[in-house]
mmCIF file of C-alpha atoms and ligand atoms in Angstrom:
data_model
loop_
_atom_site.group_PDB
_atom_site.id
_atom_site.type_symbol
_atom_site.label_atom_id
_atom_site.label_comp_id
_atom_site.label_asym_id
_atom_site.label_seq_id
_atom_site.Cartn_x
_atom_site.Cartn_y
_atom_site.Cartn_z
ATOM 1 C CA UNK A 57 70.025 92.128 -117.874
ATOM 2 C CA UNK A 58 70.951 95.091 -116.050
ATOM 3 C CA UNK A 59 74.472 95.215 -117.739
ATOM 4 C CA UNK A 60 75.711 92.180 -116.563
ATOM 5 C CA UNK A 61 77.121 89.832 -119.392
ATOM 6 C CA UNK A 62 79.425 86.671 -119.820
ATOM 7 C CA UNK A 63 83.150 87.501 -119.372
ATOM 8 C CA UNK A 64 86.403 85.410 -118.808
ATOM 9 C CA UNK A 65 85.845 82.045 -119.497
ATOM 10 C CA UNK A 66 85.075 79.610 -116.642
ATOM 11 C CA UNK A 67 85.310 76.346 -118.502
ATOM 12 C CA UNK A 68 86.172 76.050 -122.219
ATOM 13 C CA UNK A 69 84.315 74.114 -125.372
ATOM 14 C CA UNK A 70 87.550 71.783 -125.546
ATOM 15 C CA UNK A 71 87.545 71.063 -121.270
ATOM 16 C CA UNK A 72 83.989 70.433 -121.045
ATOM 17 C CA UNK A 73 83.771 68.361 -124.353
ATOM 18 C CA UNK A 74 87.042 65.607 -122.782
ATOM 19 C CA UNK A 75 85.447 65.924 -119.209
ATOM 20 C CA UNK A 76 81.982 65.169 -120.527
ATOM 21 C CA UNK A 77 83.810 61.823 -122.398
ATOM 22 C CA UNK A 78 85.455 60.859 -118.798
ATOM 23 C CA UNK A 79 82.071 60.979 -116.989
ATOM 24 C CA UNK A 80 80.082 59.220 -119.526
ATOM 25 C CA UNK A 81 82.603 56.572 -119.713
ATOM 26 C CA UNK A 82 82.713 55.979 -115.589
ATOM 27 C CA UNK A 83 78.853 56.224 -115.469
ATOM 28 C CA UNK A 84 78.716 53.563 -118.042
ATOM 29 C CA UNK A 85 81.255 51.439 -116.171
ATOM 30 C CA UNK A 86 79.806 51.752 -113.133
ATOM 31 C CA UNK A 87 76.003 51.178 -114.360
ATOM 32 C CA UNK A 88 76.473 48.590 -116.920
ATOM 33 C CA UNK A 89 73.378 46.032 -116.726
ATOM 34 C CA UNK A 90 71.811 48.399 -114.528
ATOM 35 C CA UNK A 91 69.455 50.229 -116.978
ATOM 36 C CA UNK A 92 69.804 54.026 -114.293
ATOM 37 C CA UNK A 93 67.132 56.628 -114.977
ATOM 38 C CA UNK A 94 68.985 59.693 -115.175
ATOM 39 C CA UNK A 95 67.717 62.622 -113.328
ATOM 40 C CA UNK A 96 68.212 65.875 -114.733
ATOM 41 C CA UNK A 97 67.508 69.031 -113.285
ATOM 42 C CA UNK A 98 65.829 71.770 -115.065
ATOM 43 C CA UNK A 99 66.339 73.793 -116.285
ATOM 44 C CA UNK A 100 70.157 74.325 -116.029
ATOM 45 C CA UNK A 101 70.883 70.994 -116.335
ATOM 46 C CA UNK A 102 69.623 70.110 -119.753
ATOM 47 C CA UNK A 103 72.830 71.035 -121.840
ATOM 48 C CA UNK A 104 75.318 68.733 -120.005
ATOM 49 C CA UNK A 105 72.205 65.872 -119.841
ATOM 50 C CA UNK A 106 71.920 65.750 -123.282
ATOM 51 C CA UNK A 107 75.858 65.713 -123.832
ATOM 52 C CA UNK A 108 76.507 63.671 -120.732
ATOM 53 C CA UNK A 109 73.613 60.898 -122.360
ATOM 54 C CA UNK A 110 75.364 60.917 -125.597
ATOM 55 C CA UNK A 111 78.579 59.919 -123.768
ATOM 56 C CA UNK A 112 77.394 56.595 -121.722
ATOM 57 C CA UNK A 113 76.959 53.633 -123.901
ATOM 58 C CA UNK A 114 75.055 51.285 -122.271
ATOM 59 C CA UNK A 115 71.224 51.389 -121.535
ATOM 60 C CA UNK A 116 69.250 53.462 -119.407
ATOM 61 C CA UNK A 117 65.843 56.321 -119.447
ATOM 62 C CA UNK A 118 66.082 59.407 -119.124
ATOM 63 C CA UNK A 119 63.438 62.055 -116.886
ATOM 64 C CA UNK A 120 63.524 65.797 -115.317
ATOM 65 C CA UNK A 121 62.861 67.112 -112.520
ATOM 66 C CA UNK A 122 61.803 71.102 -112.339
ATOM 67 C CA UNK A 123 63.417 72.706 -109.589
ATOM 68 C CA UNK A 124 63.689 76.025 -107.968
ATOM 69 C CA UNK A 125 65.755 77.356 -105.719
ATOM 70 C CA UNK A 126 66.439 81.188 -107.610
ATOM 71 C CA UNK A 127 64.340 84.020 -107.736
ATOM 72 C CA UNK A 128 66.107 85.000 -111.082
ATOM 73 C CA UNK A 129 68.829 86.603 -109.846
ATOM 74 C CA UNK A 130 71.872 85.694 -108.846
ATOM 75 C CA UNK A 131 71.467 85.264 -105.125
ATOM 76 C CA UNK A 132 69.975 82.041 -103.261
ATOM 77 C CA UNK A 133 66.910 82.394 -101.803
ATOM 78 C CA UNK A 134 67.674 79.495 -99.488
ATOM 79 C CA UNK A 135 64.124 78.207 -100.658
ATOM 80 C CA UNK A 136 63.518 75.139 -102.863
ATOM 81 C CA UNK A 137 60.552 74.456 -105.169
ATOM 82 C CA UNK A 138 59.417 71.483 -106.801
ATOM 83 C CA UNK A 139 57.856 73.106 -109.982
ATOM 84 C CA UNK A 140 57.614 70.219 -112.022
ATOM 85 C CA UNK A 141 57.900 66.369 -111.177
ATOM 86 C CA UNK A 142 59.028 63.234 -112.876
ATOM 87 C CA UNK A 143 56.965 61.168 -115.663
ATOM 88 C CA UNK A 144 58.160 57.950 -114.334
ATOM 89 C CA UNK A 145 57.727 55.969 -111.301
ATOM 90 C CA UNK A 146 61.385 55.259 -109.939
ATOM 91 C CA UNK A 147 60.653 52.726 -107.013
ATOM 92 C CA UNK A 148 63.456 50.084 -107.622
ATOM 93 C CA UNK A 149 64.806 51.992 -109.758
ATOM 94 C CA UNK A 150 69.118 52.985 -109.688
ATOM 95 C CA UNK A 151 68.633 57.129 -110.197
ATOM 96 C CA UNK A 152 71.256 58.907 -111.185
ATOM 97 C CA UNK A 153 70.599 63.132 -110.457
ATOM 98 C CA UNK A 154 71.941 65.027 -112.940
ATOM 99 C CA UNK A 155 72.671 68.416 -111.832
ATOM 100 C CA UNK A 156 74.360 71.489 -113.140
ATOM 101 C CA UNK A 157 75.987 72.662 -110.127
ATOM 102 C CA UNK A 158 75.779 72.537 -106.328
ATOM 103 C CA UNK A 159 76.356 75.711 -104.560
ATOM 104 C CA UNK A 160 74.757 75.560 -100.761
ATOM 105 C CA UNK A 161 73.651 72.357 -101.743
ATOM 106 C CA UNK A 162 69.942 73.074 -100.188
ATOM 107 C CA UNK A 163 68.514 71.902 -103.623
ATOM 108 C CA UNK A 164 70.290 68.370 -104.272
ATOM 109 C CA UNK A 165 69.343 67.548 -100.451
ATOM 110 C CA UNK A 166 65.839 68.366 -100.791
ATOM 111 C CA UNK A 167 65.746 66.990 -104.316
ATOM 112 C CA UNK A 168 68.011 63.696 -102.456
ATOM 113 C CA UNK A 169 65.740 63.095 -99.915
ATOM 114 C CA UNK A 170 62.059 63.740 -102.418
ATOM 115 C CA UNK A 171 63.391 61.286 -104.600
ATOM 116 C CA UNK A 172 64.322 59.087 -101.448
ATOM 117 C CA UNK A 173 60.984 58.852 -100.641
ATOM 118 C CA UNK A 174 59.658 56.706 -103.749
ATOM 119 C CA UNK A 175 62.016 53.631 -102.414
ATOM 120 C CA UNK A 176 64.418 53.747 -105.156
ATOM 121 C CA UNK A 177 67.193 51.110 -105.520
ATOM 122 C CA UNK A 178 69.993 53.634 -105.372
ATOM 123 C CA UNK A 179 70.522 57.440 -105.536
ATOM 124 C CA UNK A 180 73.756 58.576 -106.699
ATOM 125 C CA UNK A 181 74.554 61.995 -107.742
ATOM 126 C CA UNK A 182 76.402 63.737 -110.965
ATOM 127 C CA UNK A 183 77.349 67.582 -111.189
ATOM 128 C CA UNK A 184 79.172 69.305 -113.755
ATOM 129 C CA UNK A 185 80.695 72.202 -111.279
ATOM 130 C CA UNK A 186 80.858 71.699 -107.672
ATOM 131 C CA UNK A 187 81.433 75.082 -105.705
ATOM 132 C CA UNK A 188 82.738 73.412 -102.894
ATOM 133 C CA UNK A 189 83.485 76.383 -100.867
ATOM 134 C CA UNK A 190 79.891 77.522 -100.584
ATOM 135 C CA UNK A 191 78.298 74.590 -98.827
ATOM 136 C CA UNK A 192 75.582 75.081 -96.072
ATOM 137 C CA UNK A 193 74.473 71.433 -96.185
ATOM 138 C CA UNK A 194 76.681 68.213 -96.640
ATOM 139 C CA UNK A 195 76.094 66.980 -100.192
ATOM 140 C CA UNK A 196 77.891 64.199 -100.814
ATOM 141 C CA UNK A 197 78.690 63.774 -105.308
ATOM 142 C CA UNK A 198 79.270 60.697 -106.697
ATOM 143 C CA UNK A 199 80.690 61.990 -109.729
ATOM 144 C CA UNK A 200 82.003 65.750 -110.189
ATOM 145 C CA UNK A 201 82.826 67.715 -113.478
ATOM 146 C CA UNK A 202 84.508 70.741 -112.291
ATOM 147 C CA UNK A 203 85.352 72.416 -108.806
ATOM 148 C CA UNK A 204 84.800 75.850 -109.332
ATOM 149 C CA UNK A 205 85.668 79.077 -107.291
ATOM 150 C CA UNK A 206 82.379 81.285 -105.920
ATOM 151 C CA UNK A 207 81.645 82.911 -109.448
ATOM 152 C CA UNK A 208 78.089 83.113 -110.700
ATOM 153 C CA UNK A 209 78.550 81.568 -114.077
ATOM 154 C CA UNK A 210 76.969 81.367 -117.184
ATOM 155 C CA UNK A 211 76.550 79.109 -120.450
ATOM 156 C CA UNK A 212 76.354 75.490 -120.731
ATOM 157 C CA UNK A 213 72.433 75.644 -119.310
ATOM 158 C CA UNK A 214 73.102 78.234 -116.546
ATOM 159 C CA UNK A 215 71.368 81.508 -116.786
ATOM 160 C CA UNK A 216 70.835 84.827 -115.735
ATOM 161 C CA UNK A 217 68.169 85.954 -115.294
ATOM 162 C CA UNK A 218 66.601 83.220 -117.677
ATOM 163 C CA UNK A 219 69.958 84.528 -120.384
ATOM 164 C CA UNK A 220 72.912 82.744 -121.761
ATOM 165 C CA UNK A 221 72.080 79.409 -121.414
ATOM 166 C CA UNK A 222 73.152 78.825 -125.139
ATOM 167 C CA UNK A 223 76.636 80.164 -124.697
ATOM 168 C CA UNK A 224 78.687 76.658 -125.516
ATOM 169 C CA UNK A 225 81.143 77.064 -122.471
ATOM 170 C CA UNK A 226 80.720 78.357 -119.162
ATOM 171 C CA UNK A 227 82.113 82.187 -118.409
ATOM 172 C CA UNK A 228 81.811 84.533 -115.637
ATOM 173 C CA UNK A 229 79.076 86.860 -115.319
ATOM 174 C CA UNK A 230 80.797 90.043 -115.292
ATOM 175 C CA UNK A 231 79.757 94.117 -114.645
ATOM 176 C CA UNK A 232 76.345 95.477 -113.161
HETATM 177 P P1 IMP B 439 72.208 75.480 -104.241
HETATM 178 O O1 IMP B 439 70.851 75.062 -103.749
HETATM 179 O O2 IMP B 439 72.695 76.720 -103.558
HETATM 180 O O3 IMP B 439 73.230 74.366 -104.187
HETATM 181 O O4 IMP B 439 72.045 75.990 -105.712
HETATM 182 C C1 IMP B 439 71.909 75.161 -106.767
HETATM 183 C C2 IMP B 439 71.131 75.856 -107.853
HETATM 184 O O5 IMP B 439 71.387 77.274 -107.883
HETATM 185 C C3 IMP B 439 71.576 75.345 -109.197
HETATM 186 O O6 IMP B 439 70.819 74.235 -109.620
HETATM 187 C C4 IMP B 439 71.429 76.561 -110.095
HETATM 188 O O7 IMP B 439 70.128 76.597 -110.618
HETATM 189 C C5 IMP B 439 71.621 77.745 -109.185
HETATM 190 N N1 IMP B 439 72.997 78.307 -109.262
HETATM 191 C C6 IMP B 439 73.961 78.267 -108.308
HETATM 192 N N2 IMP B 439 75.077 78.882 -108.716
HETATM 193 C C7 IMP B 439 74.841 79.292 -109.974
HETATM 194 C C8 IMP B 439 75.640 79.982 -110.956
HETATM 195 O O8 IMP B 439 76.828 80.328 -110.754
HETATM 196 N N3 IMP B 439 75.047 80.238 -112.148
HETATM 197 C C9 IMP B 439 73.762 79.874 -112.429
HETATM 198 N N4 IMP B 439 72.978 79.230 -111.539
HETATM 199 C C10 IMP B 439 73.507 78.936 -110.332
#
């Protein structure tokens, strides 16, 4: 991992558990007797999915999406793969995108307009940490954990270099 590891923390345990809460419970207002298929993307979105899911009481399905827009470093490649696609069909669907963050935002707009495509009912987009500073492309978020400052971060699903996905709260990736 070339020395680099998790330092100061970005976003605590406690701050992502009450923000998590406040999402679900918007989501759920906003979607009730809607039945959404929420979009995650993998893989660094599958932490806050599963917590986010857990947090929205009313009905709704769940699918991925396998993106990728790293070459397993820490530095956009600009380019955006579609390495894995959905199981179900989403024509008239509402989707909800579940992603973990949007830096230049080149993957949620090609991920926006693939989905697009299929003639759902509604595409609407959630992100736990919005680096706002860093956009190349408008992205427009419907719903938005964190604004975060131009750190490569860790934990809570993101990764180095495929690493530290498991930590339970987000830090800085620090040294190298
Ligand atoms: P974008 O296309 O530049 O908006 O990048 C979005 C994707 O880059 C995310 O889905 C992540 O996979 C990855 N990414 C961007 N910033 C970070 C970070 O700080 N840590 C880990 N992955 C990141």
């Amino acid at each position: 991992m070339g020395g680099r590891r998790p330092g100061r923390v970005v976003i605590s345990e406690a701050e992502l558990e009450a923000r998590v809460a406040e999402l679900g419970r918007a989501i759920a207002r906003d979607y009730a007797g809607r039945e959404p298929v929420l979009v995650g993307v993998l893989q660094g979105a599958f932490v806050f999915m599963a917590d986010l899911v857990r947090a929205i009481p009313i009905d709704l399905a769940t699918d991925f999406v396998g993106l990728q827009s790293y070459e397993g470093g820490a530095k956009s490649s600009g380019q955006v793969r579609l390495v894995s696609d959905l199981s179900l069909p989403i024509a008239d669907r509402h989707v909800l995108i579940v992603e973990d963050v949007v830096d230049t935002g080149l993957t949620l707009e090609y991920l926006r307009r693939n989905l697009e495509a299929r003639r759902p009912r509604s595409v609407r987009v959630c992100v736990l940490a919005d680096k706002a500073a860093c956009r190349q492309v408008p992205a427009a978020l419907d719903y938005v954990g964190f604004t975060i400052p131009d750190v490569y971060v860790v934990g809570y699903g993101f990764d180095y270099q495929g690493f530290y996905r498991n930590l339970p709260y987000v830090a800085a990736l620090e040294g190298g």
